[in-house]
Short mmCIF file of C-alpha atoms in Angstrom, two decimals:
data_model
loop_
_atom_site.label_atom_id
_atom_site.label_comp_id
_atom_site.label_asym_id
_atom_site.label_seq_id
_atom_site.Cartn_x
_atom_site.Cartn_y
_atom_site.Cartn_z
CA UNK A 1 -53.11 16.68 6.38
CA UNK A 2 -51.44 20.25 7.04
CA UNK A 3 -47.96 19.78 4.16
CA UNK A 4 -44.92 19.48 6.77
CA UNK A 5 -46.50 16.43 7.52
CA UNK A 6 -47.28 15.53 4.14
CA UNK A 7 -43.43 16.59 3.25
CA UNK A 8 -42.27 14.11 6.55
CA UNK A 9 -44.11 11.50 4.78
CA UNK A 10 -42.43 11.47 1.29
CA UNK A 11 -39.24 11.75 2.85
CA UNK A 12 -39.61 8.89 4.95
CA UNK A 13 -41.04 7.03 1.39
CA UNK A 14 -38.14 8.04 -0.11
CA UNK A 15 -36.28 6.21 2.99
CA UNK A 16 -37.67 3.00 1.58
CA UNK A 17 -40.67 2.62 3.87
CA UNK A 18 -42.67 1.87 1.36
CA UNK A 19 -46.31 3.29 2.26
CA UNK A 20 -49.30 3.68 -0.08
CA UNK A 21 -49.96 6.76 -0.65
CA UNK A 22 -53.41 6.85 0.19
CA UNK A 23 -52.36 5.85 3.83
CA UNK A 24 -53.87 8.50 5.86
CA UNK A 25 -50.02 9.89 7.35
CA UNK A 26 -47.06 10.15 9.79
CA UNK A 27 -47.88 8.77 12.94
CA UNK A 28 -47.70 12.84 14.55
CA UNK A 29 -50.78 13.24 12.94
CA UNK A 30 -52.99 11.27 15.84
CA UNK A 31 -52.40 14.53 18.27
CA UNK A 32 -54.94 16.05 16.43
CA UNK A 33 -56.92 13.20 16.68
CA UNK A 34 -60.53 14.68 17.51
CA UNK A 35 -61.65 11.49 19.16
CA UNK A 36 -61.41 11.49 22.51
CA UNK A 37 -60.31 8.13 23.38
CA UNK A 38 -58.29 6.22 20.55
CA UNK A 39 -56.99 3.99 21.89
CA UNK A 40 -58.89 2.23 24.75
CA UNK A 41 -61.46 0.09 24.82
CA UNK A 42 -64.87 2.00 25.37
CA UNK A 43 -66.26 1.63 28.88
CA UNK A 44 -69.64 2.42 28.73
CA UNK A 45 -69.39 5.77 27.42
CA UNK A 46 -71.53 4.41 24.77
CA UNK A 47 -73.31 1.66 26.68
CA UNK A 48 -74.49 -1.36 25.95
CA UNK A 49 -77.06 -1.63 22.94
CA UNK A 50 -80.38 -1.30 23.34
CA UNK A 51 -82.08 -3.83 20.63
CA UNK A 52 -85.09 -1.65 20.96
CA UNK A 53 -83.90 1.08 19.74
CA UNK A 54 -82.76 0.64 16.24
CA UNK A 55 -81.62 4.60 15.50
CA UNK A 56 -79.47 4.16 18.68
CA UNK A 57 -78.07 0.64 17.81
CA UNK A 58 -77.35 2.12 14.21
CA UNK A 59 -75.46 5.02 16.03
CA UNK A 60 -73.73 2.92 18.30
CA UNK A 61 -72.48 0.81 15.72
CA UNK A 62 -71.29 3.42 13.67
CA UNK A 63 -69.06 4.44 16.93
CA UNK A 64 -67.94 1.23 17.60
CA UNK A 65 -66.61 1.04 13.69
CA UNK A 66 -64.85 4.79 13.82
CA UNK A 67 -63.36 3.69 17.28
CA UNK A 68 -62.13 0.24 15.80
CA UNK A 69 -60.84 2.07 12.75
CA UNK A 70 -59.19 4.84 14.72
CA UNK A 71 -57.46 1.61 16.60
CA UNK A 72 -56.22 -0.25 13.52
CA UNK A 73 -54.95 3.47 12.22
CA UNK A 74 -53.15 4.04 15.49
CA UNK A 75 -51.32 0.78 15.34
CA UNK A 76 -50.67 1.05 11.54
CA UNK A 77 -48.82 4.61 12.09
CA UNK A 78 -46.87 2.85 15.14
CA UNK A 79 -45.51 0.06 13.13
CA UNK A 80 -44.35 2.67 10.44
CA UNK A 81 -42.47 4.61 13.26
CA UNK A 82 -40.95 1.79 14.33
CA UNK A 83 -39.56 1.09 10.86
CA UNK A 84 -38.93 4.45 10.35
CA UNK A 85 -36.45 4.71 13.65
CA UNK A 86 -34.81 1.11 12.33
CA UNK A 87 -34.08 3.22 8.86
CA UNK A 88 -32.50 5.55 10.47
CA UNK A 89 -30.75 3.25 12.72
CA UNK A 90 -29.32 1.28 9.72
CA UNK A 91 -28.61 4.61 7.82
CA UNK A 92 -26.01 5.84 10.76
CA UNK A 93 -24.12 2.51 10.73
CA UNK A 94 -23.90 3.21 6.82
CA UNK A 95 -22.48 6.64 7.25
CA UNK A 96 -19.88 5.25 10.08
CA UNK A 97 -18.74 2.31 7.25
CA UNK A 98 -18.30 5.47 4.75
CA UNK A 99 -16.78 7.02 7.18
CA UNK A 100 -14.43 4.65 8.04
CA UNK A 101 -13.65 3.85 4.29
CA UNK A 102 -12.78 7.34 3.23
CA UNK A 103 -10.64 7.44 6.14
CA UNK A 104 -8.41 4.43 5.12
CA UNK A 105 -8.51 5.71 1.33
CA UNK A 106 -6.64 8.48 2.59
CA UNK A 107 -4.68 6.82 4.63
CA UNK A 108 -3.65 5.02 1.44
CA UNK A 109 -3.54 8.41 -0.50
CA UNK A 110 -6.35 7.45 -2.75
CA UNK A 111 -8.62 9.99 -2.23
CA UNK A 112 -6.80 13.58 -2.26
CA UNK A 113 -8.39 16.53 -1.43
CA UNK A 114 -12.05 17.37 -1.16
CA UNK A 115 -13.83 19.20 1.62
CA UNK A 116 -12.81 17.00 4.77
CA UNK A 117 -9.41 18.04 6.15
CA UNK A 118 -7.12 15.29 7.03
CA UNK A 119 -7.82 16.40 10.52
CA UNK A 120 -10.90 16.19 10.87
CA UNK A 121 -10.74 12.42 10.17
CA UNK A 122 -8.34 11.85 12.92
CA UNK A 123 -5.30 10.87 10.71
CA UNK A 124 -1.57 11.97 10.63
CA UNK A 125 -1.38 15.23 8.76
CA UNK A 126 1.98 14.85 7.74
CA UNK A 127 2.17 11.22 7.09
CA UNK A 128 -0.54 12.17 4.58
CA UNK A 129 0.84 15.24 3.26
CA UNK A 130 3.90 13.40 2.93
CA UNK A 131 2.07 10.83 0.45
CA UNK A 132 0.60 13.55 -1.24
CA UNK A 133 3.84 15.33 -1.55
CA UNK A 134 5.31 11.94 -3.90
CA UNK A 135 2.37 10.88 -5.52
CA UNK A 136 1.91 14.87 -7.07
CA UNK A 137 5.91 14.55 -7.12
CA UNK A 138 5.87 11.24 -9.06
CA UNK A 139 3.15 12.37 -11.50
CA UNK A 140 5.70 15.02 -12.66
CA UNK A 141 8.60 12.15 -12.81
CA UNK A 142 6.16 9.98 -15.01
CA UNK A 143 5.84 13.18 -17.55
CA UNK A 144 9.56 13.95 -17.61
CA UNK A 145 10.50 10.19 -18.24
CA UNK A 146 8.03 10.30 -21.14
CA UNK A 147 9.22 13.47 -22.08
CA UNK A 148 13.19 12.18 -21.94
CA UNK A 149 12.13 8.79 -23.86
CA UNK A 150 10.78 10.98 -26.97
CA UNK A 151 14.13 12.69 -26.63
CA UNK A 152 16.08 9.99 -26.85
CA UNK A 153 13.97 8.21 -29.72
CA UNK A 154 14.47 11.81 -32.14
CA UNK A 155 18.22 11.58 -31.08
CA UNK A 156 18.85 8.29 -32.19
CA UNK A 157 16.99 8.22 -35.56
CA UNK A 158 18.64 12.21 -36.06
CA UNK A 159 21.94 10.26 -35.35
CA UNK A 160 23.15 13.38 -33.03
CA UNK A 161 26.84 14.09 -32.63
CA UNK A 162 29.09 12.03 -30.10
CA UNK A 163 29.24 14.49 -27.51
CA UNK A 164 25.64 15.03 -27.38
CA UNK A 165 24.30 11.87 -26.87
CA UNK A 166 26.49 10.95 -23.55
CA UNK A 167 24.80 13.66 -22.19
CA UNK A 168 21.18 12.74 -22.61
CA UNK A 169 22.22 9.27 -21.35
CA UNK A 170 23.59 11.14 -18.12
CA UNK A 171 20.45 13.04 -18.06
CA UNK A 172 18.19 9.85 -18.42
CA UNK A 173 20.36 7.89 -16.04
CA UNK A 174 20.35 10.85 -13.23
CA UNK A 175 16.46 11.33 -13.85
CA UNK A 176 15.96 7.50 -12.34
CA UNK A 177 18.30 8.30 -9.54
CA UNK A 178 16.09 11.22 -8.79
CA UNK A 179 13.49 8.81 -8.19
CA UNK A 180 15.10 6.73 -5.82
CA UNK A 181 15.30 10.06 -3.76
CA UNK A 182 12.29 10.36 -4.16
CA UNK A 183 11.21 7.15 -3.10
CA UNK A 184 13.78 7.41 0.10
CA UNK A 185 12.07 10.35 1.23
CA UNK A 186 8.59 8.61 1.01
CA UNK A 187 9.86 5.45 2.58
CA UNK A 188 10.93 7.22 5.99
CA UNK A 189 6.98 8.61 5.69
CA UNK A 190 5.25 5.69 4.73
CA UNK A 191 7.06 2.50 3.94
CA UNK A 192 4.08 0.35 3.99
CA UNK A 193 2.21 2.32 1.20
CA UNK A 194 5.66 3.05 -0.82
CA UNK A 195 5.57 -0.92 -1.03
CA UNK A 196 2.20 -1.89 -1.74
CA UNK A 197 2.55 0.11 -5.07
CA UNK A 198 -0.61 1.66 -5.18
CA UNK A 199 1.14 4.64 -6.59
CA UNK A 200 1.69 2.35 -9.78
CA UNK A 201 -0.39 1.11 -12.49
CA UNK A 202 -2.31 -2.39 -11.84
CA UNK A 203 0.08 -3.39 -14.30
CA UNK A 204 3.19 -2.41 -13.37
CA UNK A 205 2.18 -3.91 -10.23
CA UNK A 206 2.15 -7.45 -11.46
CA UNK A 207 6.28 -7.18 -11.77
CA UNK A 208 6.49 -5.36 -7.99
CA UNK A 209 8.99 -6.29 -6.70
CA UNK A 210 10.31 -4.68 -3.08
CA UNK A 211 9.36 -1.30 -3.78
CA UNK A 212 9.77 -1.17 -7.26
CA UNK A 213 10.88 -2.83 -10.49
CA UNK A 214 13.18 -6.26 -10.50
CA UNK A 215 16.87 -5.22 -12.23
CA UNK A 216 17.43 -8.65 -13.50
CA UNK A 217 13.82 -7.93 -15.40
CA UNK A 218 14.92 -4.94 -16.61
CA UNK A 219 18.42 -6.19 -17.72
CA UNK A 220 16.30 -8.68 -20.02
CA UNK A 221 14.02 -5.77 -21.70
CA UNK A 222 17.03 -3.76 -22.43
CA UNK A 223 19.22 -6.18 -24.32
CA UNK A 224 16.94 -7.21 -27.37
CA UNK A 225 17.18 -3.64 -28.48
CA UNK A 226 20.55 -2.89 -28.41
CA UNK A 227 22.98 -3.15 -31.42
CA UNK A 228 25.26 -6.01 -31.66
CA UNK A 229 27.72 -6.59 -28.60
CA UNK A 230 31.16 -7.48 -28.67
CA UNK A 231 32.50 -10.75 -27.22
CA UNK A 232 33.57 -8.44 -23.77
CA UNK A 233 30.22 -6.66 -23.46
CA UNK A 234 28.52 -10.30 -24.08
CA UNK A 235 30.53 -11.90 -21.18
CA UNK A 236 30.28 -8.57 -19.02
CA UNK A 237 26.26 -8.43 -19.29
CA UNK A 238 26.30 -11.92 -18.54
CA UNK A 239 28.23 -11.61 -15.02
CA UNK A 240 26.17 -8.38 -14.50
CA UNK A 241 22.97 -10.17 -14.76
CA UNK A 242 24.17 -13.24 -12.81
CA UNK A 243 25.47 -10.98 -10.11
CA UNK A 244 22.30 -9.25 -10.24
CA UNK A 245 19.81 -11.96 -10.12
CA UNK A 246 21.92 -13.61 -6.90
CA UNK A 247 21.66 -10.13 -4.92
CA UNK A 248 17.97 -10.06 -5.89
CA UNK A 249 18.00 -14.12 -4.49
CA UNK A 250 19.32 -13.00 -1.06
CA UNK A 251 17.04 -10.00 -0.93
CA UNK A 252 13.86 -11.74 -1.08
CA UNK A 253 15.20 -14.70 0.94
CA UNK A 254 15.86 -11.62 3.90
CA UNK A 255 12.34 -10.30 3.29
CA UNK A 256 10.79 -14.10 3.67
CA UNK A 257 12.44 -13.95 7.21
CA UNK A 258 10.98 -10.52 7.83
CA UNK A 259 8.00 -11.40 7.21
CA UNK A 260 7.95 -14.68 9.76
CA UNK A 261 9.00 -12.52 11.99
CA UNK A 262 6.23 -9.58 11.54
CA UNK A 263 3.54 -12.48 11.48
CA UNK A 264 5.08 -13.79 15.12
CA UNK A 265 4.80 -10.54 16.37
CA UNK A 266 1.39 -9.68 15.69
CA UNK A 267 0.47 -13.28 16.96
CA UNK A 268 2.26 -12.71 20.27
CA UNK A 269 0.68 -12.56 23.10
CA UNK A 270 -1.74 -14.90 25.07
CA UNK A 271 -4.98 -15.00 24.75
CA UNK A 272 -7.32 -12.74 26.39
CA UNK A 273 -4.83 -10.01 26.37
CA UNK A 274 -6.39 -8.11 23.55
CA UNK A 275 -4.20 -5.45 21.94
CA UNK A 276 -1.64 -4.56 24.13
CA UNK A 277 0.57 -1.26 23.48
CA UNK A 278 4.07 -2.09 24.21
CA UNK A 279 3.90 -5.12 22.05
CA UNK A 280 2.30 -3.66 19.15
CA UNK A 281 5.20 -0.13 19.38
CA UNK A 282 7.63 -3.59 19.13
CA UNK A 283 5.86 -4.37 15.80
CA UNK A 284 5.85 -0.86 14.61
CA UNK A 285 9.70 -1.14 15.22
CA UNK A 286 10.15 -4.21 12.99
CA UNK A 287 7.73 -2.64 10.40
CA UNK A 288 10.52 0.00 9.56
CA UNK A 289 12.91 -2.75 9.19
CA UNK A 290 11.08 -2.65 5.80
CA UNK A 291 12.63 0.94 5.11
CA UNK A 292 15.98 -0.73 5.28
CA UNK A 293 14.46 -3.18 2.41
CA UNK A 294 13.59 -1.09 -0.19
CA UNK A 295 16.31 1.53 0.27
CA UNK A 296 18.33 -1.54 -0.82
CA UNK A 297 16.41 -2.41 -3.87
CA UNK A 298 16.49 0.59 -5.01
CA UNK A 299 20.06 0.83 -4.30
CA UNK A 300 20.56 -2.61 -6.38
CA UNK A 301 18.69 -0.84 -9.27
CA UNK A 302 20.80 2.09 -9.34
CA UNK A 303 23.92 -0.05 -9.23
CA UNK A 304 22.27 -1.99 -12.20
CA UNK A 305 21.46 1.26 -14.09
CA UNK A 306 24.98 2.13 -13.49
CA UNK A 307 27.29 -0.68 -14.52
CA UNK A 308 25.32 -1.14 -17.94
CA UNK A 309 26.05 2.50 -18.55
CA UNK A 310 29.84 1.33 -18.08
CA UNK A 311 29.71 -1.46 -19.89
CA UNK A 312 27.88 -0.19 -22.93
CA UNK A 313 28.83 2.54 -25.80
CA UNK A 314 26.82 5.58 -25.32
CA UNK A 315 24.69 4.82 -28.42
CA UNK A 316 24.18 1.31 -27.13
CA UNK A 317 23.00 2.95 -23.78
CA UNK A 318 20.54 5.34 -25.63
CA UNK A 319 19.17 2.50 -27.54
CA UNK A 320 18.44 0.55 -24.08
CA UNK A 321 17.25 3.64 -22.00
CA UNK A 322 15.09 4.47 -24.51
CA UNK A 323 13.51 0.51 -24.68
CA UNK A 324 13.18 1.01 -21.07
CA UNK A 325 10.71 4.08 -21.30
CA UNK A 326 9.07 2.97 -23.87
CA UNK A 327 8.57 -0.62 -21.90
CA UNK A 328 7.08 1.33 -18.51
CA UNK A 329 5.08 3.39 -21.05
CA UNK A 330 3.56 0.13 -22.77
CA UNK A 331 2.79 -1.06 -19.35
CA UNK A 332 0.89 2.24 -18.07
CA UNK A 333 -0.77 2.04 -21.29
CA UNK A 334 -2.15 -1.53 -21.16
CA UNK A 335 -3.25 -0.57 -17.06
CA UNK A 336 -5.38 2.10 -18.93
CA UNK A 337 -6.57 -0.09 -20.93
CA UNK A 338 -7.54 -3.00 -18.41
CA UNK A 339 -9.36 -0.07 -16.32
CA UNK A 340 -11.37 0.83 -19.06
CA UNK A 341 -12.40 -2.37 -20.88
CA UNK A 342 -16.32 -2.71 -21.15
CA UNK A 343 -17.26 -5.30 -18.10
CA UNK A 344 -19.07 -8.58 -19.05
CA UNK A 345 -22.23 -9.02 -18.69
CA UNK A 346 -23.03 -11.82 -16.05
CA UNK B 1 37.89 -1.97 19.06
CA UNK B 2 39.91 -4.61 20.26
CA UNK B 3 37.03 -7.58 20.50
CA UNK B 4 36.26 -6.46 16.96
CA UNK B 5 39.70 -6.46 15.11
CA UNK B 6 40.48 -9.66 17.03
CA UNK B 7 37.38 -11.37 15.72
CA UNK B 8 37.91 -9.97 12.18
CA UNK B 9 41.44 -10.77 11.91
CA UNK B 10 40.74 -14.35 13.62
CA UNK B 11 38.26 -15.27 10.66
CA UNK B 12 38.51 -14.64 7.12
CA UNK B 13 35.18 -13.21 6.17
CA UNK B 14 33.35 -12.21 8.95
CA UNK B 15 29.87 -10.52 9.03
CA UNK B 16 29.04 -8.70 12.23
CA UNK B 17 25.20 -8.66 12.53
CA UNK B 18 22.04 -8.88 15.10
CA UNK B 19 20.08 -11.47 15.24
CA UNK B 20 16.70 -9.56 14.44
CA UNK B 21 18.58 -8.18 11.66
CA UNK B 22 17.14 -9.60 7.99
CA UNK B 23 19.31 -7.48 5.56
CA UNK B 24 22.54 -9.42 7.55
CA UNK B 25 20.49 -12.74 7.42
CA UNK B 26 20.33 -11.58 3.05
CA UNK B 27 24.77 -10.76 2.85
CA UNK B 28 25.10 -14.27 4.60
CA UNK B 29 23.10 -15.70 2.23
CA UNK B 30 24.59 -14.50 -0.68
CA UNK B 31 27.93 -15.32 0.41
CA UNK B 32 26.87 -18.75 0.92
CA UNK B 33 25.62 -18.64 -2.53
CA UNK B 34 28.79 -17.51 -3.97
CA UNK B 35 30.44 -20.71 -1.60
CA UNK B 36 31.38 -18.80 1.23
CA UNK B 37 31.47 -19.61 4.56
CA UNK B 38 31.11 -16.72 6.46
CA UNK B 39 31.62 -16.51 10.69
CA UNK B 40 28.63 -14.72 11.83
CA UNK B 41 29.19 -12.77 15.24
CA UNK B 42 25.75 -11.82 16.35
CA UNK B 43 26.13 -8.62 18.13
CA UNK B 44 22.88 -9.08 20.39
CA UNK B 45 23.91 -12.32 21.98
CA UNK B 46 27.47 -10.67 23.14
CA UNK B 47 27.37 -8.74 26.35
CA UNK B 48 30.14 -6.35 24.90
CA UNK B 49 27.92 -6.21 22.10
CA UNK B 50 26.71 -2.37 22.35
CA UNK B 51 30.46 -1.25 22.81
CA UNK B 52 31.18 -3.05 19.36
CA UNK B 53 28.05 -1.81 18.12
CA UNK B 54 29.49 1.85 18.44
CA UNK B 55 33.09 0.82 17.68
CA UNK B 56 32.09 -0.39 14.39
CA UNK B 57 30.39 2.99 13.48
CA UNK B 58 33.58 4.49 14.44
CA UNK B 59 35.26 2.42 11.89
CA UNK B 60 33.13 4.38 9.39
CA UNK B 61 30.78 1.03 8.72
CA UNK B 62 26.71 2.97 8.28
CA UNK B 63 24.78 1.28 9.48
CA UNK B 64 26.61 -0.72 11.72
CA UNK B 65 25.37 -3.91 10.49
CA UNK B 66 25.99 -5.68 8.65
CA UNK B 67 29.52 -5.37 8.99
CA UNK B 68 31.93 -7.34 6.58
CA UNK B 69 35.34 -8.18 7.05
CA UNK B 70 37.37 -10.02 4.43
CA UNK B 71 41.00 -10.68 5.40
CA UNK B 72 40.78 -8.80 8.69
CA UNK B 73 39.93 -5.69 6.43
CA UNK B 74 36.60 -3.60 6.84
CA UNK B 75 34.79 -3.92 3.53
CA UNK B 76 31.66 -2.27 4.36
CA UNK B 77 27.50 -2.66 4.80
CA UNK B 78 24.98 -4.10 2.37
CA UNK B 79 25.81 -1.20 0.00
CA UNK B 80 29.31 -1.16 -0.35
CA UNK B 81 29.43 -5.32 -0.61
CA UNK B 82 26.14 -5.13 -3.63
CA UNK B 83 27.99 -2.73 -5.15
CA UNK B 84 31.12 -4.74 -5.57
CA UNK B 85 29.75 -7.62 -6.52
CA UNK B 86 27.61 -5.79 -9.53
CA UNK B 87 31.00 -5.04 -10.73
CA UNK B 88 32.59 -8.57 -10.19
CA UNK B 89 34.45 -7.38 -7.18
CA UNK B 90 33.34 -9.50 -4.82
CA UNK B 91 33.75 -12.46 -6.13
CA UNK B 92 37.53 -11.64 -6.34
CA UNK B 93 37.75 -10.87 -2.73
CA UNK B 94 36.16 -14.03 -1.35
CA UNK B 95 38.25 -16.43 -3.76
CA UNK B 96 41.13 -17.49 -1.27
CA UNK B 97 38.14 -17.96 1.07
CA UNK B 98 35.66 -20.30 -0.90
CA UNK B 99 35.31 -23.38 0.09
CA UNK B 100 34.83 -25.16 -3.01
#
């Protein structure tokens, strides 16, 4: 056994065809074969045995034996090639799945950078840019907001001057806004992943809502932690949240009929007709209907943002933007957390 | 647009929309919510419809739809109308129109 072949073999052990080692090799080796005929059946190249001749007989049989192990050898090594060429076989449908995987993990701006360039896969380079744009964009948001809540805690246990807290609260206030330009931008690129949320934590996730937070939710974590309010503020937060939660109603009631309509429109069609391509650029249409959806919600948020900033005393305002941070900062935390806990054993 | 100010001033809250339109479907169902009924006037289904379509953009309504009319007056789109009723507007508008 010369070692390439010897190297062939442990690679294709290390395939998972598992051969003893002691087998004799790859099934190349048999060219070398120094027996003339391996394969056939011997016709009367030996002859028949002569019983009279016991030194011949003893020969003979010793030929019939190397030919009959040279046979079972032969059609050892050409079961092993065969389940050498499935390996492989089953190997290249692998590396398609991967491929295919990778492919959509991008597509969902999971997976950023490495060596494969968005091209290469076959995917929109700027849709994907785009995605990578906001999420890089949004990381930066996430450490300003945390930066801005620490801000605001200092100021409010330093008790800074009047003028100087308005104008964090203006600063904290416009920093959200800046999101929902953000977000705008990266609806027009990709509404469907902007409203997944996979560019949120698993938990914030669990209170999604079109795009992004509920107001009427974040009405409720603000109030606890403000001082006292007067009578007017009492009533006015009341109507706020009312009007709030009854804008929120007749959003989601919209996106229910969106969403009969998107499923009739990928069920359209009779049968047989596979996928057709003016019915599914249709579809595409009333997929960016969705753009329309969350521009809204976010537009509701703002609004919400807004009016409690009117309705409230700046110090009141500080004291709820700064429950807000620290409530998106409890939830990033406990996603963390989730992510990392040890998994059971089963 | 004539067709269009005749319509609005004809009915007292009137929402312009399309039929494959869900953010109109969501104003009309807030305004039933708040005990309005509103006259929808589905653009799609009128044969002058484009014309008004482009009429009501002229009026300075983006996007076109939904467009609301209280009193014959152009109030707006879906931003203009959430906005007022955050701040208790709305409400105030639609009162000599709720059926109670």
């Amino acid at each position: 056994m010369n070692s390439s072949t010897y190297t062939q073999f442990v690679a294709s052990k290390r395939m998972g065809i598992c051969d003893p080692i002691h087998q004799i090799g790859m099934w190349g080796d048999f060219k070398d074969s120094s027996f003339p005929d391996t394969e056939e059946p011997s016709h009367g190249t030996v002859g028949t045995s002569n019983r009279y001749e016991p030194e011949t007989n003893k020969r003979i049989e010793k030929v019939h034996r190397r030919l009959a192990q040279n046979r079972e050898a032969a059609r050892k090594s050409r079961l092993r090639k065969k389940a050498y060429v499935q390996q492989l076989e089953s190997s290249k449908l692998k590396l398609l799945q991967l491929e295919q995987e990778l492919d959509r993990a991008r597509q969902q701006g999971l997976y950023v950078g490495g060596g494969l360039d968005a091209s290469q896969i076959g995917c929109s380079g700027t849709a994907n840019s785009g995605i990578t744009t906001f999420e890089m964009e949004y990381g930066h948001w996430v450490e300003e907001q945390d930066r801005q809540t620490d801000e605001l805690r200092s100021a409010l246990l330093s008790q800074i001057g009047e003028i100087e807290l308005p104008i964090l609260v203006e600063g904290c206030l416009n920093h959200y806004f800046d999101l929902f330009r953000l977000k705008a931008t990266a609806a027009n690129t990709d509404v469907l992943y902007l409203m997944s949320g996979t560019w949120k934590t698993s938990a914030e996730r669990l209170f999604f809502w079109i795009g992004g937070f509920r107001p009427s939710e974040l009405l409720k974590v603000l109030t606890p932690h403000m001082e006292p309010l007067t009578e007017q503020q009492g009533r006015d937060v009341h109507n706020l949240t009312q009007s709030c939660q009854q804008a929120e109603d007749a959003l989601s009631q919209g996106m229910v009929k969106l969403h009969q309509i998107l499923v009739e429109a990928v069920a359209a069609g009779t049968l047989g007709d596979g996928i057709i391509l003016p019915q599914m650029a249709a579809t595409i249409e009333k997929l960016e209907a969705l753009v329309r959806f969350v521009n809204q919600a976010d537009h509701l948020r703002q609004e919400t943002l807004l009016q409690m900033s009117c309705i409230l005393t700046p110090q009141q305002s500080a004291q709820g933007l700064l429950a807000l941070g620290e409530y998106f900062k409890r939830l990033r935390a406990l996603s963390s957390l989730w992510s990392g806990r040890p998994s059971e054993p089963t | 647009m004539d067709k269009v100010q005749k319509l609005a001033s004809e009915n007292g809250v009137m929402i312009f929309s399309k039929s494959t339109c869900c953010l109109c479907y969501a104003v009309s169902i807030l305004f039933r919510e708040l005990g309005v009924n509103p006259y929808v006037h589905e653009l799609d289904h009128d044969s002058d419809g484009k014309e008004m379509d482009k009429a009501l953009t002229k009026m300075g309504c983006n996007p076109s739809v939904p467009a609301v009319f209280i009193g014959g007056k152009l109030i707006g789109s879906t931003n203009e109308i959430m906005s007022l009723h955050l701040k208790g507007s709305l409400v105030q508008l639609l009162n000599p129109y709720m059926s109670v």
